[in-house]
Amino acid sequence: MNTRLVHLLLRTESDVFVARQRAREVAAAVGLERQDQVRLATALSEIGRTLFTDRGGPAATAAEVWFGVSAGKIQVEVVAIGPSQADQLPSLGRLVDDLTIDDGPTTTVVRMSRRIPAGGELSEARLDRIRGELAASAPRSPLDEMAEQNEQLLTALEETRAHRDELAQLNAELEETNRGVMALYNQLSGELEETNRGVVALYAELDERSAQLRAASEAKTRFLANVSHELRAPVTAVIGLARLLDDPESDPLTEDQARQVQLIRGSAADLLRLVNDLLDLAKAESGTIQPDWSDVDLRGVFSQLRGTVRAMTTGDVELVVVDPAPPAEIRTDEVLLAQVLRNLLHNGLKFTAAGEVRMAATRAGADWLIQVTDTGIGIPAELHDRIFEEFYQVPGRAPTGATGTGLGLPYARRLVTLLGGELTVASEPGAGSTFTVRLPVAGGDGTS
Ligand code: ADP
């Protein structure tokens, strides 16, 4: 033991009370908390009682107790003279931090220690002062210590009771909280179930509506296809008959009759165009058009269109078709692509009174961008979506006086989608329009 503070001698069982009191005093002086003081005093008192109790054999004749401080702990050493009592010592594990027993033929040495709380550094000067205080305080009588011990017992009991009450209250609160949580959980899971049922019902309704919509759209497509098909023969016949009437070989017509026959021919031609457009659209919508994929040179498509569309131009509008730089390969359906571009070029010429209609193609990563730009009347921004709806035409006549069906753009968009691309418009009234066809170079058939 490094630093000894005080020691005492025990000769009879009644001296054990004094030892207990001394243990408490020393523990308090070095800074142990109250509960630890009682623990250490109780441990020493238990050792003392064991040593001096005669259990059918001879007990210790005397014992010396040393209190000291070392390694941040209060150390207690008991040297008992007499036959070994080691096997009688009670278990003190919970009262002290360390406990060792050296058992000899005439002496039994018990050492125990308890940690001093952090911050209780004991300097030499402090230890000297403690030594002085302990030397000055005379041990009290066993009765005093007994009274003190009783008081401590009562305090401990009181504390235990308070703890128990606190625990009971905590338990009650916990139970209350649990009940609340359970109620909330039940309510929430009820609401969740309700919501889930609603969502499921909503989905079922949605499925039903989509099925109805699909059926309606299919019925519309079927109707358009049938009606246009049925109309084509009689309209063609009307055109043929009107041409016959107009024929120089036929009986001559009066001027009025000739004008009326011309009117019939013009209207029948308009009707035939509408019927043909409707048939095309119905075919595209019904999914019966299967692109015929092949490797196409865009320059071939461009030069063919340059030739066929030029016939439509008037003196005031120039058609400019810019050949793409080679290699201008794309995997696509040549006929469908030419149909789309022809449609866009026709529109450009139809809605441009002066200036130019230009077609050019550029590569953008894995895509080709084919743009048809005109210097025509343009389209207000709020109608950019509507012009792709069937039969929609921007109010006001085309500046060239040409007529249309309002079916060209919806059909063109369907074809571009079929080819794996997209058709978009950028336009401003008075500033012209640009229609852009974006198509994957590798095609949309998933073969390359
Ligand atoms: P159509 O040309 O037979 O009327 P479309 O579906 O091709 O039908 O076009 C729908 C409408 O979009 C046209 O009636 C026209 O109002 C507008 N539009 C299309 N192309 C152009 C263009 N290049 N410039 C201005 N308006 C256009």
Short mmCIF file of C-alpha atoms and ligand atoms in Angstrom, two decimals:
data_model
loop_
_atom_site.label_atom_id
_atom_site.label_comp_id
_atom_site.label_asym_id
_atom_site.label_seq_id
_atom_site.Cartn_x
_atom_site.Cartn_y
_atom_site.Cartn_z
CA MET A 1 0.00 0.00 0.00
CA ASN A 2 1.55 3.28 -1.04
CA THR A 3 0.08 5.95 1.13
CA ARG A 4 -1.25 4.90 4.47
CA LEU A 5 -3.64 7.21 6.23
CA VAL A 6 -4.77 5.69 9.49
CA HIS A 7 -4.95 2.31 11.18
CA LEU A 8 -6.79 0.67 14.06
CA LEU A 9 -6.77 -2.48 16.08
CA LEU A 10 -9.75 -4.81 16.57
CA ARG A 11 -9.84 -7.10 19.60
CA THR A 12 -13.50 -7.96 20.10
CA GLU A 13 -16.64 -8.05 18.05
CA SER A 14 -17.72 -4.68 19.42
CA ASP A 15 -14.62 -3.08 17.86
CA VAL A 16 -16.16 -3.97 14.48
CA PHE A 17 -18.60 -1.05 14.92
CA VAL A 18 -15.68 1.33 15.37
CA ALA A 19 -14.00 -0.09 12.26
CA ARG A 20 -17.20 0.47 10.31
CA GLN A 21 -17.41 4.09 11.45
CA ARG A 22 -13.73 4.67 10.66
CA ALA A 23 -14.15 3.19 7.19
CA ARG A 24 -16.93 5.65 6.48
CA GLU A 25 -14.92 8.59 7.76
CA VAL A 26 -11.86 7.71 5.66
CA ALA A 27 -14.01 7.07 2.58
CA ALA A 28 -15.72 10.45 3.03
CA ALA A 29 -12.37 12.21 3.57
CA VAL A 30 -10.87 10.90 0.30
CA GLY A 31 -13.98 11.88 -1.66
CA LEU A 32 -16.09 8.73 -2.14
CA GLU A 33 -19.79 9.38 -2.68
CA ARG A 34 -22.20 8.67 0.13
CA GLN A 35 -23.42 5.36 -1.21
CA ASP A 36 -19.86 4.16 -1.82
CA GLN A 37 -18.89 5.17 1.72
CA VAL A 38 -21.66 2.93 3.05
CA ARG A 39 -20.64 0.10 0.71
CA LEU A 40 -17.02 0.15 1.87
CA ALA A 41 -17.98 0.42 5.56
CA THR A 42 -20.40 -2.50 5.17
CA ALA A 43 -17.73 -4.65 3.48
CA LEU A 44 -15.29 -4.02 6.31
CA SER A 45 -17.95 -4.60 8.94
CA GLU A 46 -18.85 -7.96 7.32
CA ILE A 47 -15.19 -9.04 7.31
CA GLY A 48 -14.85 -8.03 10.96
CA ARG A 49 -17.97 -9.89 12.00
CA THR A 50 -16.84 -13.05 10.25
CA LEU A 51 -13.40 -12.94 11.84
CA PHE A 52 -14.69 -12.56 15.37
CA THR A 53 -17.66 -14.93 15.21
CA ASP A 54 -17.07 -18.31 16.84
CA ARG A 55 -18.71 -20.91 14.56
CA GLY A 56 -17.90 -23.97 16.58
CA GLY A 57 -14.12 -23.39 16.14
CA PRO A 58 -11.72 -20.72 17.45
CA ALA A 59 -12.17 -17.21 16.03
CA ALA A 60 -9.50 -14.54 15.39
CA THR A 61 -7.78 -13.21 18.44
CA ALA A 62 -7.08 -9.77 16.97
CA ALA A 63 -6.99 -7.89 13.70
CA GLU A 64 -5.22 -4.82 12.43
CA VAL A 65 -6.91 -2.59 9.82
CA TRP A 66 -5.00 -0.18 7.55
CA PHE A 67 -6.67 2.47 5.39
CA GLY A 68 -4.68 3.99 2.56
CA VAL A 69 -4.82 5.46 -0.94
CA SER A 70 -3.10 4.16 -4.08
CA ALA A 71 -3.68 4.12 -7.83
CA GLY A 72 -6.79 6.31 -7.59
CA LYS A 73 -8.43 3.92 -5.14
CA ILE A 74 -9.03 3.78 -1.42
CA GLN A 75 -7.33 0.63 -0.11
CA VAL A 76 -8.28 -1.31 3.04
CA GLU A 77 -6.04 -4.06 4.43
CA VAL A 78 -7.15 -6.34 7.26
CA VAL A 79 -4.56 -8.60 8.91
CA ALA A 80 -6.25 -11.08 11.25
CA ILE A 81 -4.30 -13.16 13.73
CA GLY A 82 -5.65 -16.61 14.50
CA PRO A 83 -6.82 -19.67 12.59
CA SER A 84 -7.86 -19.22 8.97
CA GLN A 85 -11.30 -17.76 8.42
CA ALA A 86 -10.97 -17.40 4.67
CA ASP A 87 -13.64 -19.94 3.74
CA GLN A 88 -16.17 -18.18 6.01
CA LEU A 89 -15.83 -14.75 4.37
CA PRO A 90 -19.02 -13.62 2.68
CA SER A 91 -19.17 -12.59 -0.98
CA LEU A 92 -18.40 -8.88 -1.14
CA GLY A 93 -18.05 -8.51 -4.88
CA ARG A 94 -20.78 -5.91 -5.23
CA LEU A 95 -19.55 -3.76 -2.39
CA VAL A 96 -15.93 -3.25 -3.48
CA ASP A 97 -14.03 -3.13 -6.79
CA ASP A 98 -11.17 -5.53 -5.89
CA LEU A 99 -10.88 -8.15 -3.17
CA THR A 100 -7.96 -10.52 -2.44
CA ILE A 101 -7.49 -12.94 0.44
CA ASP A 102 -4.08 -14.33 1.52
CA ASP A 103 -4.65 -17.29 3.74
CA GLY A 104 -1.78 -18.38 6.06
CA PRO A 105 -1.59 -20.83 8.99
CA THR A 106 -1.64 -18.08 11.61
CA THR A 107 -2.74 -14.99 9.75
CA THR A 108 -5.41 -14.16 7.17
CA VAL A 109 -4.83 -11.01 5.07
CA VAL A 110 -7.81 -9.45 3.26
CA ARG A 111 -7.21 -6.54 0.86
CA MET A 112 -9.98 -4.60 -0.84
CA SER A 113 -10.29 -1.34 -2.71
CA ARG A 114 -12.86 1.00 -4.21
CA ARG A 115 -12.26 3.57 -6.95
CA ILE A 116 -12.22 7.25 -5.99
CA PRO A 117 -14.39 9.25 -8.47
CA ALA A 118 -12.54 11.10 -11.25
CA GLY A 119 -11.46 14.60 -10.34
CA GLY A 120 -10.66 13.58 -6.80
CA GLU A 121 -6.89 13.82 -7.32
CA LEU A 122 -5.23 13.63 -3.93
CA SER A 123 -2.05 15.63 -3.57
CA GLU A 124 0.50 14.92 -0.83
CA ALA A 125 -0.63 18.07 1.00
CA ARG A 126 -4.26 16.95 0.84
CA LEU A 127 -3.35 13.48 2.15
CA ASP A 128 -1.43 15.08 5.01
CA ARG A 129 -4.45 17.16 5.87
CA ILE A 130 -6.71 14.08 5.80
CA ARG A 131 -4.26 12.22 8.00
CA GLY A 132 -4.35 15.11 10.51
CA GLU A 133 -8.16 15.27 10.51
CA LEU A 134 -8.51 11.52 11.01
CA ALA A 135 -5.97 11.50 13.84
CA ALA A 136 -7.89 14.29 15.55
CA SER A 137 -11.31 12.62 15.30
CA ALA A 138 -11.57 10.01 18.00
CA PRO A 139 -13.60 6.95 17.18
CA ARG A 140 -17.04 7.07 18.75
CA SER A 141 -18.61 4.42 20.89
CA PRO A 142 -20.10 1.27 19.33
CA LEU A 143 -23.58 2.47 20.34
CA ASP A 144 -23.15 5.75 18.45
CA GLU A 145 -22.06 3.80 15.41
CA MET A 146 -25.02 1.46 15.81
CA ALA A 147 -27.39 4.44 15.88
CA GLU A 148 -25.65 5.89 12.85
CA GLN A 149 -25.91 2.55 11.07
CA ASN A 150 -29.63 2.39 11.80
CA GLU A 151 -30.09 5.86 10.43
CA GLN A 152 -28.25 4.88 7.26
CA LEU A 153 -30.46 1.85 6.98
CA LEU A 154 -33.57 3.99 7.28
CA THR A 155 -32.27 6.43 4.64
CA ALA A 156 -31.48 3.52 2.34
CA LEU A 157 -34.97 2.12 2.92
CA GLU A 158 -36.50 5.52 2.22
CA GLU A 159 -34.51 5.81 -1.00
CA THR A 160 -35.53 2.33 -2.06
CA ARG A 161 -39.18 3.15 -1.42
CA ALA A 162 -38.87 6.40 -3.40
CA HIS A 163 -37.26 4.48 -6.24
CA ARG A 164 -40.02 1.92 -6.15
CA ASP A 165 -42.73 4.62 -6.27
CA GLU A 166 -40.92 6.34 -9.12
CA LEU A 167 -40.67 3.04 -10.96
CA ALA A 168 -44.36 2.33 -10.44
CA GLN A 169 -45.24 5.76 -11.78
CA LEU A 170 -42.94 5.29 -14.77
CA ASN A 171 -44.55 1.92 -15.44
CA ALA A 172 -48.00 3.45 -15.31
CA GLU A 173 -46.93 6.21 -17.72
CA LEU A 174 -45.36 3.64 -20.02
CA GLU A 175 -48.53 1.61 -20.02
CA GLU A 176 -50.54 4.73 -20.80
CA THR A 177 -48.17 5.64 -23.66
CA ASN A 178 -48.33 2.07 -24.99
CA ARG A 179 -52.10 2.20 -25.00
CA GLY A 180 -51.93 5.53 -26.88
CA VAL A 181 -49.45 4.15 -29.40
CA MET A 182 -51.57 1.05 -29.95
CA ALA A 183 -54.70 3.17 -30.49
CA LEU A 184 -52.81 5.39 -32.96
CA TYR A 185 -51.39 2.35 -34.73
CA ASN A 186 -54.84 0.77 -35.03
CA GLN A 187 -56.29 4.01 -36.35
CA LEU A 188 -53.43 4.45 -38.84
CA SER A 189 -53.57 0.88 -40.10
CA GLY A 190 -57.35 1.25 -40.46
CA GLU A 191 -56.87 4.41 -42.51
CA LEU A 192 -54.15 2.75 -44.57
CA GLU A 193 -56.38 -0.18 -45.31
CA GLU A 194 -59.17 2.20 -46.29
CA THR A 195 -56.80 4.15 -48.58
CA ASN A 196 -55.48 0.94 -50.10
CA ARG A 197 -58.99 -0.23 -50.84
CA GLY A 198 -59.66 3.15 -52.48
CA VAL A 199 -56.50 2.94 -54.59
CA VAL A 200 -57.31 -0.59 -55.70
CA ALA A 201 -60.83 0.48 -56.66
CA LEU A 202 -59.41 3.49 -58.49
CA TYR A 203 -57.00 1.30 -60.44
CA ALA A 204 -59.80 -1.08 -61.36
CA GLU A 205 -61.84 1.88 -62.62
CA LEU A 206 -58.82 3.22 -64.49
CA ASP A 207 -58.27 -0.16 -66.15
CA GLU A 208 -61.90 -0.29 -67.13
CA ARG A 209 -61.79 3.25 -68.56
CA SER A 210 -58.58 2.49 -70.53
CA ALA A 211 -60.22 -0.63 -71.94
CA GLN A 212 -63.30 1.43 -72.93
CA LEU A 213 -61.05 4.09 -74.47
CA ARG A 214 -59.10 1.49 -76.39
CA ALA A 215 -62.31 -0.07 -77.63
CA ALA A 216 -63.71 3.35 -78.65
CA SER A 217 -60.49 4.24 -80.48
CA GLU A 218 -60.49 0.90 -82.29
CA ALA A 219 -64.14 1.36 -83.22
CA LYS A 220 -63.37 4.84 -84.57
CA THR A 221 -60.45 3.52 -86.62
CA ARG A 222 -62.59 0.67 -87.98
CA PHE A 223 -65.38 3.09 -88.82
CA LEU A 224 -63.01 5.51 -90.62
CA ALA A 225 -61.39 2.69 -92.56
CA ASN A 226 -64.73 1.20 -93.61
CA VAL A 227 -66.39 4.49 -94.53
CA SER A 228 -63.40 5.76 -96.51
CA HIS A 229 -63.05 2.45 -98.26
CA GLU A 230 -66.76 2.44 -99.18
CA LEU A 231 -66.59 6.08 -100.33
CA ARG A 232 -63.57 5.67 -102.55
CA ALA A 233 -65.30 3.71 -105.32
CA PRO A 234 -68.30 6.07 -105.81
CA VAL A 235 -66.10 9.18 -105.61
CA THR A 236 -63.72 7.77 -108.18
CA ALA A 237 -66.74 6.99 -110.33
CA VAL A 238 -68.00 10.59 -110.01
CA ILE A 239 -64.60 11.91 -111.12
CA GLY A 240 -64.56 9.51 -114.08
CA LEU A 241 -68.10 10.48 -115.15
CA ALA A 242 -67.35 14.20 -114.85
CA ARG A 243 -64.23 13.72 -116.97
CA LEU A 244 -66.37 11.91 -119.57
CA LEU A 245 -68.88 14.77 -119.67
CA ASP A 246 -65.99 17.19 -120.13
CA ASP A 247 -64.42 15.07 -122.87
CA PRO A 248 -64.20 16.88 -126.27
CA GLU A 249 -65.43 13.65 -127.86
CA SER A 250 -68.68 13.81 -125.88
CA ASP A 251 -71.65 16.00 -126.70
CA PRO A 252 -70.67 19.64 -126.33
CA LEU A 253 -71.76 21.35 -123.09
CA THR A 254 -73.02 24.86 -122.67
CA GLU A 255 -70.61 27.23 -120.89
CA ASP A 256 -72.63 27.01 -117.71
CA GLN A 257 -72.76 23.23 -117.80
CA ALA A 258 -68.99 23.06 -118.38
CA ARG A 259 -68.38 25.28 -115.30
CA GLN A 260 -70.68 23.10 -113.20
CA VAL A 261 -68.96 19.91 -114.34
CA GLN A 262 -65.60 21.51 -113.40
CA LEU A 263 -67.01 22.28 -109.95
CA ILE A 264 -68.17 18.68 -109.57
CA ARG A 265 -64.72 17.41 -110.61
CA GLY A 266 -62.92 19.76 -108.15
CA SER A 267 -65.18 18.81 -105.22
CA ALA A 268 -64.91 15.11 -106.03
CA ALA A 269 -61.09 15.42 -106.17
CA ASP A 270 -61.11 17.14 -102.72
CA LEU A 271 -63.33 14.36 -101.39
CA LEU A 272 -61.07 11.67 -102.82
CA ARG A 273 -58.02 13.33 -101.16
CA LEU A 274 -59.87 13.36 -97.81
CA VAL A 275 -60.91 9.75 -98.21
CA ASN A 276 -57.34 8.71 -99.04
CA ASP A 277 -55.90 10.67 -96.09
CA LEU A 278 -58.46 9.08 -93.77
CA LEU A 279 -57.58 5.64 -95.03
CA ASP A 280 -53.85 6.29 -94.50
CA LEU A 281 -54.43 7.51 -90.95
CA ALA A 282 -56.75 4.63 -90.10
CA LYS A 283 -54.12 2.20 -91.36
CA ALA A 284 -51.38 3.85 -89.29
CA GLU A 285 -53.60 3.83 -86.19
CA SER A 286 -54.70 0.25 -86.52
CA GLY A 287 -51.07 -0.88 -86.44
CA THR A 288 -51.26 -2.60 -89.81
CA ILE A 289 -48.36 -0.59 -91.24
CA GLN A 290 -45.14 -2.56 -90.77
CA PRO A 291 -42.02 -0.52 -91.71
CA ASP A 292 -39.84 -2.19 -94.28
CA TRP A 293 -36.41 -1.58 -92.68
CA SER A 294 -33.37 -1.15 -94.90
CA ASP A 295 -30.15 0.89 -95.07
CA VAL A 296 -31.10 4.10 -96.84
CA ASP A 297 -28.92 6.90 -98.25
CA LEU A 298 -30.59 10.16 -97.24
CA ARG A 299 -29.15 11.90 -100.30
CA GLY A 300 -31.22 9.58 -102.54
CA VAL A 301 -34.42 10.45 -100.66
CA PHE A 302 -33.57 14.16 -100.78
CA SER A 303 -32.88 14.25 -104.53
CA GLN A 304 -36.07 12.32 -105.32
CA LEU A 305 -38.12 14.81 -103.25
CA ARG A 306 -36.32 17.74 -104.82
CA GLY A 307 -37.56 16.50 -108.20
CA THR A 308 -41.18 15.71 -107.29
CA VAL A 309 -41.92 18.68 -105.00
CA ARG A 310 -40.36 21.31 -107.26
CA ALA A 311 -43.46 21.09 -109.46
CA MET A 312 -45.50 22.64 -106.65
CA THR A 313 -43.37 25.79 -106.25
CA THR A 314 -44.47 29.18 -107.52
CA GLY A 315 -42.21 31.99 -108.69
CA ASP A 316 -42.12 33.72 -105.31
CA VAL A 317 -40.97 30.75 -103.22
CA GLU A 318 -37.70 28.92 -103.67
CA LEU A 319 -37.35 25.26 -102.72
CA VAL A 320 -33.90 24.55 -101.27
CA VAL A 321 -32.99 20.94 -100.56
CA VAL A 322 -29.50 20.75 -99.02
CA ASP A 323 -27.76 17.44 -99.62
CA PRO A 324 -26.44 15.96 -96.35
CA ALA A 325 -22.68 15.36 -96.14
CA PRO A 326 -21.74 11.73 -96.85
CA PRO A 327 -21.97 9.19 -95.38
CA ALA A 328 -25.67 9.96 -94.99
CA GLU A 329 -26.82 6.47 -94.09
CA ILE A 330 -29.85 5.69 -91.97
CA ARG A 331 -31.72 2.50 -91.23
CA THR A 332 -35.36 3.23 -91.94
CA ASP A 333 -38.34 2.66 -94.24
CA GLU A 334 -37.57 4.77 -97.31
CA VAL A 335 -41.15 5.03 -98.55
CA LEU A 336 -42.61 6.09 -95.18
CA LEU A 337 -39.80 8.59 -94.57
CA ALA A 338 -40.31 10.13 -98.05
CA GLN A 339 -44.07 10.36 -97.34
CA VAL A 340 -43.42 12.31 -94.10
CA LEU A 341 -40.92 14.72 -95.68
CA ARG A 342 -43.10 15.28 -98.74
CA ASN A 343 -45.98 16.15 -96.44
CA LEU A 344 -43.84 18.69 -94.53
CA LEU A 345 -42.51 20.23 -97.76
CA HIS A 346 -46.05 20.51 -99.17
CA ASN A 347 -47.21 22.25 -95.99
CA GLY A 348 -44.22 24.62 -96.13
CA LEU A 349 -45.06 25.60 -99.72
CA LYS A 350 -48.78 25.82 -98.92
CA PHE A 351 -48.29 28.27 -96.04
CA THR A 352 -45.50 30.42 -97.54
CA ALA A 353 -46.34 33.26 -99.90
CA ALA A 354 -42.73 34.42 -100.50
CA GLY A 355 -39.21 33.45 -99.46
CA GLU A 356 -38.04 29.87 -99.27
CA VAL A 357 -38.77 26.39 -98.04
CA ARG A 358 -35.57 24.61 -97.05
CA MET A 359 -34.83 21.02 -96.10
CA ALA A 360 -31.52 20.01 -94.48
CA ALA A 361 -30.22 17.16 -92.33
CA THR A 362 -27.62 17.14 -89.54
CA ARG A 363 -26.24 14.42 -87.29
CA ALA A 364 -26.86 14.80 -83.52
CA GLY A 365 -25.14 11.93 -81.71
CA ALA A 366 -26.97 8.70 -82.54
CA ASP A 367 -29.74 10.58 -84.38
CA TRP A 368 -30.41 12.31 -87.67
CA LEU A 369 -32.23 15.65 -87.42
CA ILE A 370 -34.07 16.44 -90.64
CA GLN A 371 -35.49 19.96 -90.62
CA VAL A 372 -38.01 21.55 -92.97
CA THR A 373 -37.97 25.32 -92.48
CA ASP A 374 -40.14 27.90 -94.20
CA THR A 375 -40.48 31.68 -94.17
CA GLY A 376 -44.29 31.45 -94.14
CA ILE A 377 -47.12 32.65 -91.90
CA GLY A 378 -46.05 30.64 -88.83
CA ILE A 379 -48.20 29.11 -86.07
CA PRO A 380 -49.07 30.65 -82.64
CA ALA A 381 -47.32 28.83 -79.76
CA GLU A 382 -50.60 27.78 -78.09
CA LEU A 383 -51.56 25.82 -81.23
CA HIS A 384 -48.33 23.84 -81.59
CA ASP A 385 -49.96 20.79 -79.99
CA ARG A 386 -53.33 21.17 -81.65
CA ILE A 387 -52.04 21.06 -85.24
CA PHE A 388 -51.13 17.40 -84.59
CA GLU A 389 -54.78 16.61 -83.76
CA GLU A 390 -56.94 15.05 -86.44
CA PHE A 391 -58.86 17.55 -88.62
CA TYR A 392 -57.44 20.59 -86.80
CA GLN A 393 -56.56 23.52 -89.05
CA VAL A 394 -55.42 26.93 -87.84
CA PRO A 395 -58.26 29.36 -88.59
CA GLY A 396 -57.65 31.56 -91.65
CA ARG A 397 -56.86 30.42 -95.17
CA ALA A 398 -53.50 29.35 -96.48
CA PRO A 399 -51.88 32.34 -98.26
CA THR A 400 -51.57 30.29 -101.42
CA GLY A 401 -55.29 29.50 -101.39
CA ALA A 402 -54.56 25.76 -101.19
CA THR A 403 -56.96 23.61 -99.19
CA GLY A 404 -56.26 20.66 -96.91
CA THR A 405 -57.85 18.04 -94.70
CA GLY A 406 -56.12 18.60 -91.34
CA LEU A 407 -54.95 14.99 -91.41
CA GLY A 408 -51.42 15.40 -92.81
CA LEU A 409 -49.54 16.23 -89.58
CA PRO A 410 -51.24 13.61 -87.35
CA TYR A 411 -50.42 11.01 -90.00
CA ALA A 412 -46.81 12.25 -90.34
CA ARG A 413 -46.33 12.10 -86.56
CA ARG A 414 -47.65 8.53 -86.42
CA LEU A 415 -45.28 7.44 -89.17
CA VAL A 416 -42.27 9.08 -87.47
CA THR A 417 -43.21 7.34 -84.21
CA LEU A 418 -43.45 4.05 -86.11
CA LEU A 419 -39.91 4.69 -87.40
CA GLY A 420 -38.68 5.09 -83.79
CA GLY A 421 -38.36 8.89 -83.83
CA GLU A 422 -40.28 12.07 -83.03
CA LEU A 423 -41.75 14.99 -84.95
CA THR A 424 -41.73 18.46 -83.33
CA VAL A 425 -42.45 22.02 -84.37
CA ALA A 426 -40.92 25.43 -83.59
CA SER A 427 -42.80 28.37 -85.03
CA GLU A 428 -43.87 31.97 -84.52
CA PRO A 429 -46.57 33.84 -86.41
CA GLY A 430 -44.96 35.91 -89.17
CA ALA A 431 -41.51 34.40 -88.64
CA GLY A 432 -41.99 31.03 -90.34
CA SER A 433 -41.93 27.46 -89.04
CA THR A 434 -39.42 24.66 -88.57
CA PHE A 435 -40.61 21.06 -88.40
CA THR A 436 -37.95 18.66 -87.07
CA VAL A 437 -37.93 14.91 -87.66
CA ARG A 438 -35.54 13.20 -85.22
CA LEU A 439 -34.74 9.63 -86.23
CA PRO A 440 -32.25 7.13 -84.80
CA VAL A 441 -29.40 6.41 -87.24
CA ALA A 442 -29.58 2.73 -86.28
CA GLY A 443 -33.33 2.56 -86.91
CA GLY A 444 -36.18 1.67 -84.59
CA ASP A 445 -36.51 -2.05 -85.36
CA GLY A 446 -33.96 -3.11 -82.77
CA THR A 447 -31.92 -5.15 -85.27
CA SER A 448 -28.76 -3.05 -85.16
P1 ADP B 1 -53.59 20.43 -93.76
O1 ADP B 1 -52.27 20.95 -94.18
O2 ADP B 1 -54.15 19.40 -94.68
O3 ADP B 1 -54.55 21.45 -93.35
P2 ADP B 1 -52.02 19.34 -91.62
O4 ADP B 1 -52.36 18.30 -90.60
O5 ADP B 1 -50.87 19.04 -92.52
O6 ADP B 1 -53.34 19.58 -92.41
O7 ADP B 1 -51.76 20.70 -90.88
C1 ADP B 1 -52.67 21.14 -89.91
C2 ADP B 1 -52.63 22.67 -89.82
O8 ADP B 1 -51.39 23.11 -89.31
C3 ADP B 1 -52.72 23.35 -91.12
O9 ADP B 1 -54.08 23.50 -91.53
C4 ADP B 1 -52.11 24.70 -90.84
O10 ADP B 1 -53.05 25.55 -90.22
C5 ADP B 1 -51.01 24.35 -89.86
N1 ADP B 1 -49.72 24.20 -90.53
C6 ADP B 1 -49.12 23.04 -90.93
N2 ADP B 1 -47.92 23.29 -91.50
C7 ADP B 1 -47.73 24.62 -91.46
C8 ADP B 1 -46.68 25.52 -91.89
N3 ADP B 1 -45.57 25.06 -92.47
N4 ADP B 1 -46.84 26.86 -91.68
C9 ADP B 1 -47.97 27.31 -91.10
N5 ADP B 1 -48.99 26.54 -90.68
C10 ADP B 1 -48.89 25.20 -90.85
#
